[in-house]
């Protein structure tokens, strides 16, 4: 005759988590069910524990987002099979992305000749507006669209796209864009882009087309990887609008790279 272990009260679970974390457990936390609040709690708790982060895997994902982004979403499929969620449960990717944002902001400060205070203002703007705020808006919009219009009929009622996954897709798509617009663009800005030549306008605007087009493509791959969705090709439709805007800017003589740098300069000075 087997003896079942004694039940553990909520207060004992609460005290256990307080001993192992700086954060209080969410009110909805249960051992047998990972609610959305519990998943957020687990993710935020790991932000304080760098030794538990898999930076090697995060670096591998960043590399493959450049050369073979579809491989990154296979890792998301494995996570769904093993941990019952598509979204990342390890903040290592977010930490490395934040590091890249800091490095690129230093490059902007050098290129634009910013002081320490202006650099800090630029860094905060890039992190909390360009990356996080814009990401929250895009992720929330695509979360609504995918669950409302792209979810397969047989999946409705018992499965849905996680908001955390939609934000992860944004971060995936944002990294290549960051390298192009905050990396390559800076390296050639004063050499080529900051001129009134046609080739300067063509090169600068082409960088923007490639960066935004790649953002759309990586986003499409993310939603395409979900077996509960269909018709995800509609997420590629913005590429047509990007191409039309690109042609118009070339014709009217608008140098987007110069306007972008002027915006950042006067935004923080």
Short mmCIF file of C-alpha atoms in Angstrom, two decimals:
data_model
loop_
_atom_site.label_atom_id
_atom_site.label_comp_id
_atom_site.label_asym_id
_atom_site.label_seq_id
_atom_site.Cartn_x
_atom_site.Cartn_y
_atom_site.Cartn_z
CA UNK A 1 0.00 0.00 0.00
CA UNK A 2 1.59 3.22 -1.12
CA UNK A 3 1.46 6.35 0.93
CA UNK A 4 0.92 9.61 -0.90
CA UNK A 5 3.18 12.53 0.07
CA UNK A 6 1.61 15.14 2.32
CA UNK A 7 -0.02 18.07 0.55
CA UNK A 8 1.93 21.31 0.63
CA UNK A 9 0.10 24.44 1.60
CA UNK A 10 0.28 27.62 -0.52
CA UNK A 11 2.20 29.30 2.27
CA UNK A 12 4.93 26.64 2.16
CA UNK A 13 5.22 27.06 -1.61
CA UNK A 14 5.39 30.81 -1.16
CA UNK A 15 8.18 30.52 1.42
CA UNK A 16 10.09 28.15 -0.84
CA UNK A 17 10.06 30.63 -3.73
CA UNK A 18 11.06 33.49 -1.46
CA UNK A 19 14.13 31.53 -0.42
CA UNK A 20 15.15 30.89 -4.06
CA UNK A 21 14.27 34.20 -5.71
CA UNK A 22 14.25 37.94 -5.25
CA UNK A 23 10.76 38.11 -6.74
CA UNK A 24 7.49 37.07 -5.07
CA UNK A 25 5.63 34.25 -6.85
CA UNK A 26 2.56 35.25 -8.88
CA UNK A 27 -0.85 34.81 -7.29
CA UNK A 28 -1.78 32.31 -10.02
CA UNK A 29 1.30 30.10 -9.54
CA UNK A 30 0.59 26.37 -9.34
CA UNK A 31 3.03 23.46 -9.38
CA UNK A 32 0.97 21.44 -11.82
CA UNK A 33 0.11 24.22 -14.29
CA UNK A 34 2.33 26.85 -15.86
CA UNK A 35 -0.01 29.79 -16.28
CA UNK A 36 1.02 32.89 -18.22
CA UNK A 37 1.78 34.67 -14.94
CA UNK A 38 3.90 31.75 -13.74
CA UNK A 39 5.84 31.74 -17.02
CA UNK A 40 6.54 35.47 -16.69
CA UNK A 41 7.59 34.96 -13.09
CA UNK A 42 10.01 32.18 -14.05
CA UNK A 43 11.45 34.28 -16.90
CA UNK A 44 11.93 37.40 -14.74
CA UNK A 45 13.43 35.37 -11.92
CA UNK A 46 16.15 34.08 -14.26
CA UNK A 47 17.15 37.65 -15.12
CA UNK A 48 18.94 37.71 -11.78
CA UNK A 49 20.81 34.45 -12.39
CA UNK A 50 23.36 34.85 -15.18
CA UNK A 51 24.97 31.52 -14.33
CA UNK A 52 21.76 29.76 -15.35
CA UNK A 53 21.51 31.45 -18.75
CA UNK A 54 22.53 29.59 -21.89
CA UNK A 55 24.52 32.32 -23.67
CA UNK A 56 26.02 29.80 -26.09
CA UNK A 57 22.57 28.89 -27.39
CA UNK A 58 21.56 32.56 -27.58
CA UNK A 59 24.71 33.39 -29.60
CA UNK A 60 23.98 30.43 -31.90
CA UNK A 61 20.48 31.82 -32.50
CA UNK A 62 21.83 35.29 -33.30
CA UNK A 63 24.27 33.86 -35.82
CA UNK A 64 21.59 31.80 -37.54
CA UNK A 65 19.17 34.72 -37.65
CA UNK A 66 21.65 36.17 -40.15
CA UNK A 67 22.54 33.08 -42.19
CA UNK A 68 19.60 30.66 -41.73
CA UNK A 69 16.73 32.09 -39.64
CA UNK A 70 14.47 29.09 -40.22
CA UNK A 71 16.80 27.00 -38.03
CA UNK A 72 16.06 29.26 -35.06
CA UNK A 73 12.37 28.42 -35.21
CA UNK A 74 13.13 24.70 -35.19
CA UNK A 75 14.53 25.34 -31.72
CA UNK A 76 11.18 26.91 -30.80
CA UNK A 77 9.47 23.71 -31.97
CA UNK A 78 11.72 21.60 -29.72
CA UNK A 79 10.87 23.90 -26.79
CA UNK A 80 7.16 23.38 -27.42
CA UNK A 81 7.62 19.61 -27.37
CA UNK A 82 9.79 19.55 -24.25
CA UNK A 83 8.47 22.49 -22.20
CA UNK A 84 4.94 23.00 -23.57
CA UNK A 85 5.60 26.56 -24.72
CA UNK A 86 6.96 28.24 -27.85
CA UNK A 87 8.22 31.39 -26.12
CA UNK A 88 11.73 31.51 -24.67
CA UNK A 89 12.09 30.68 -21.00
CA UNK A 90 15.73 31.78 -20.93
CA UNK A 91 16.46 35.56 -20.99
CA UNK A 92 19.99 35.06 -22.38
CA UNK A 93 18.93 36.25 -25.85
CA UNK A 94 17.42 39.43 -24.38
CA UNK A 95 20.58 40.08 -22.36
CA UNK A 96 22.82 39.70 -25.43
CA UNK A 97 20.50 41.88 -27.50
CA UNK A 98 20.70 44.57 -24.82
CA UNK A 99 24.48 44.35 -25.01
CA UNK A 100 24.35 44.87 -28.77
CA UNK A 101 22.07 47.89 -28.26
CA UNK A 102 24.62 49.38 -25.86
CA UNK A 103 27.47 48.80 -28.31
CA UNK A 104 25.54 50.29 -31.24
CA UNK A 105 24.59 53.31 -29.13
CA UNK A 106 28.26 53.91 -28.41
CA UNK A 107 28.82 53.85 -32.17
CA UNK A 108 26.05 56.42 -32.64
CA UNK A 109 27.54 58.61 -29.92
CA UNK A 110 30.94 58.55 -31.62
CA UNK A 111 29.49 59.14 -35.09
CA UNK A 112 27.25 62.00 -33.96
CA UNK A 113 29.75 63.45 -31.49
CA UNK A 114 27.43 63.08 -28.49
CA UNK A 115 28.36 63.80 -24.89
CA UNK A 116 27.77 61.45 -21.97
CA UNK A 117 24.30 62.77 -21.12
CA UNK A 118 23.16 62.70 -24.75
CA UNK A 119 24.56 59.18 -25.10
CA UNK A 120 22.54 57.98 -22.09
CA UNK A 121 19.39 59.61 -23.48
CA UNK A 122 20.00 57.91 -26.83
CA UNK A 123 20.61 54.55 -25.17
CA UNK A 124 17.38 54.76 -23.17
CA UNK A 125 15.46 55.84 -26.28
CA UNK A 126 16.83 52.97 -28.38
CA UNK A 127 16.09 50.35 -25.72
CA UNK A 128 12.72 51.49 -24.39
CA UNK A 129 11.22 53.07 -27.52
CA UNK A 130 12.80 51.52 -30.62
CA UNK A 131 13.11 47.99 -29.25
CA UNK A 132 10.63 47.47 -26.42
CA UNK A 133 7.75 49.90 -27.05
CA UNK A 134 7.63 49.35 -30.81
CA UNK A 135 8.01 45.63 -30.17
CA UNK A 136 5.10 45.55 -27.73
CA UNK A 137 2.86 47.30 -30.28
CA UNK A 138 3.84 45.01 -33.16
CA UNK A 139 3.70 41.86 -31.02
CA UNK A 140 0.28 42.77 -29.62
CA UNK A 141 -1.10 43.54 -33.09
CA UNK A 142 0.17 40.27 -34.58
CA UNK A 143 -0.96 38.34 -31.49
CA UNK A 144 -4.49 39.65 -32.08
CA UNK A 145 -4.41 39.05 -35.85
CA UNK A 146 -2.98 35.53 -35.58
CA UNK A 147 -5.43 34.38 -32.90
CA UNK A 148 -8.41 36.09 -34.52
CA UNK A 149 -7.85 35.40 -38.22
CA UNK A 150 -4.97 32.92 -38.76
CA UNK A 151 -5.77 30.23 -36.20
CA UNK A 152 -6.84 26.93 -37.78
CA UNK A 153 -10.48 26.00 -37.05
CA UNK A 154 -9.48 22.76 -35.32
CA UNK A 155 -7.20 24.69 -32.95
CA UNK A 156 -9.80 27.21 -31.80
CA UNK A 157 -10.96 26.83 -28.24
CA UNK A 158 -8.03 24.82 -26.94
CA UNK A 159 -4.88 26.36 -28.45
CA UNK A 160 -3.70 29.90 -29.15
CA UNK A 161 -0.57 31.85 -30.01
CA UNK A 162 1.29 32.96 -26.89
CA UNK A 163 1.96 36.68 -26.57
CA UNK A 164 5.44 35.84 -25.32
CA UNK A 165 6.11 34.05 -28.60
CA UNK A 166 5.00 37.06 -30.65
CA UNK A 167 7.42 39.28 -28.71
CA UNK A 168 10.20 36.72 -29.20
CA UNK A 169 9.54 36.86 -32.94
CA UNK A 170 9.92 40.64 -32.80
CA UNK A 171 13.26 40.32 -30.98
CA UNK A 172 14.43 37.76 -33.56
CA UNK A 173 13.51 40.09 -36.44
CA UNK A 174 14.92 43.14 -34.67
CA UNK A 175 18.45 41.73 -34.34
CA UNK A 176 19.34 41.60 -38.08
CA UNK A 177 17.73 45.04 -38.50
CA UNK A 178 19.93 46.30 -35.66
CA UNK A 179 23.10 45.00 -37.31
CA UNK A 180 22.23 46.65 -40.62
CA UNK A 181 20.92 50.03 -39.46
CA UNK A 182 22.94 50.44 -36.26
CA UNK A 183 26.04 48.68 -37.51
CA UNK A 184 26.73 48.69 -41.24
CA UNK A 185 25.01 52.02 -41.78
CA UNK A 186 27.23 53.70 -39.18
CA UNK A 187 30.40 52.33 -40.74
CA UNK A 188 29.69 53.87 -44.15
CA UNK A 189 27.67 56.91 -43.11
CA UNK A 190 30.26 59.68 -43.46
CA UNK A 191 32.16 57.82 -46.19
CA UNK A 192 29.19 57.38 -48.52
CA UNK A 193 25.71 58.04 -47.16
CA UNK A 194 26.03 61.60 -45.84
CA UNK A 195 26.23 63.20 -49.28
CA UNK A 196 23.89 64.65 -51.89
CA UNK A 197 24.96 62.13 -54.51
CA UNK A 198 22.45 59.79 -56.13
CA UNK A 199 24.59 56.79 -55.15
CA UNK A 200 24.42 57.93 -51.50
CA UNK A 201 20.64 58.06 -51.59
CA UNK A 202 20.46 54.74 -53.43
CA UNK A 203 22.82 52.95 -51.01
CA UNK A 204 21.24 54.37 -47.86
CA UNK A 205 17.66 53.70 -48.89
CA UNK A 206 18.64 50.21 -50.08
CA UNK A 207 19.98 49.46 -46.60
CA UNK A 208 16.62 50.44 -45.15
CA UNK A 209 14.77 48.30 -47.69
CA UNK A 210 16.95 45.29 -46.87
CA UNK A 211 16.69 45.80 -43.10
CA UNK A 212 12.91 46.26 -43.00
CA UNK A 213 12.38 43.56 -45.62
CA UNK A 214 14.41 41.12 -43.55
CA UNK A 215 12.39 42.08 -40.48
CA UNK A 216 9.19 41.17 -42.33
CA UNK A 217 10.70 37.91 -43.61
CA UNK A 218 11.95 36.72 -40.19
CA UNK A 219 8.58 37.64 -38.70
CA UNK A 220 6.82 35.60 -41.40
CA UNK A 221 9.07 32.60 -40.69
CA UNK A 222 8.17 32.78 -37.02
CA UNK A 223 4.42 32.55 -37.57
CA UNK A 224 4.82 30.07 -40.41
CA UNK A 225 6.57 27.71 -37.97
CA UNK A 226 3.42 27.41 -35.84
CA UNK A 227 1.39 24.35 -36.90
CA UNK A 228 -1.80 25.88 -35.45
CA UNK A 229 -1.78 28.75 -37.99
CA UNK A 230 -2.65 28.91 -41.68
CA UNK A 231 -2.53 31.63 -44.34
CA UNK A 232 0.60 33.16 -42.83
CA UNK A 233 1.77 34.30 -46.27
CA UNK A 234 -0.33 37.44 -45.71
CA UNK A 235 2.45 38.59 -43.38
CA UNK A 236 4.65 39.01 -46.46
CA UNK A 237 2.30 41.57 -48.03
CA UNK A 238 4.09 44.56 -46.40
CA UNK A 239 7.06 43.79 -48.67
CA UNK A 240 5.11 45.23 -51.59
CA UNK A 241 4.46 48.46 -49.70
CA UNK A 242 8.13 48.67 -48.70
CA UNK A 243 9.22 48.34 -52.32
CA UNK A 244 6.81 51.07 -53.45
CA UNK A 245 7.98 53.44 -50.70
CA UNK A 246 11.60 52.69 -51.63
CA UNK A 247 10.99 53.63 -55.28
CA UNK A 248 9.18 56.81 -54.29
CA UNK A 249 12.00 57.94 -51.96
CA UNK A 250 14.57 57.41 -54.70
CA UNK A 251 12.50 59.39 -57.20
CA UNK A 252 11.79 62.37 -54.90
CA UNK A 253 15.38 62.51 -53.64
CA UNK A 254 14.80 61.62 -49.98
CA UNK A 255 17.90 60.28 -48.23
CA UNK A 256 16.38 58.18 -45.43
CA UNK A 257 19.72 57.48 -43.76
CA UNK A 258 20.47 61.19 -43.38
CA UNK A 259 16.98 61.87 -42.00
CA UNK A 260 17.40 58.97 -39.58
CA UNK A 261 20.69 60.30 -38.24
CA UNK A 262 19.31 63.84 -37.98
CA UNK A 263 16.31 62.52 -36.05
CA UNK A 264 18.49 60.68 -33.52
CA UNK A 265 20.81 63.69 -33.18
CA UNK A 266 18.08 66.25 -32.50
CA UNK A 267 16.09 63.77 -30.43
CA UNK A 268 18.79 63.60 -27.75
CA UNK A 269 20.61 66.95 -28.01
#
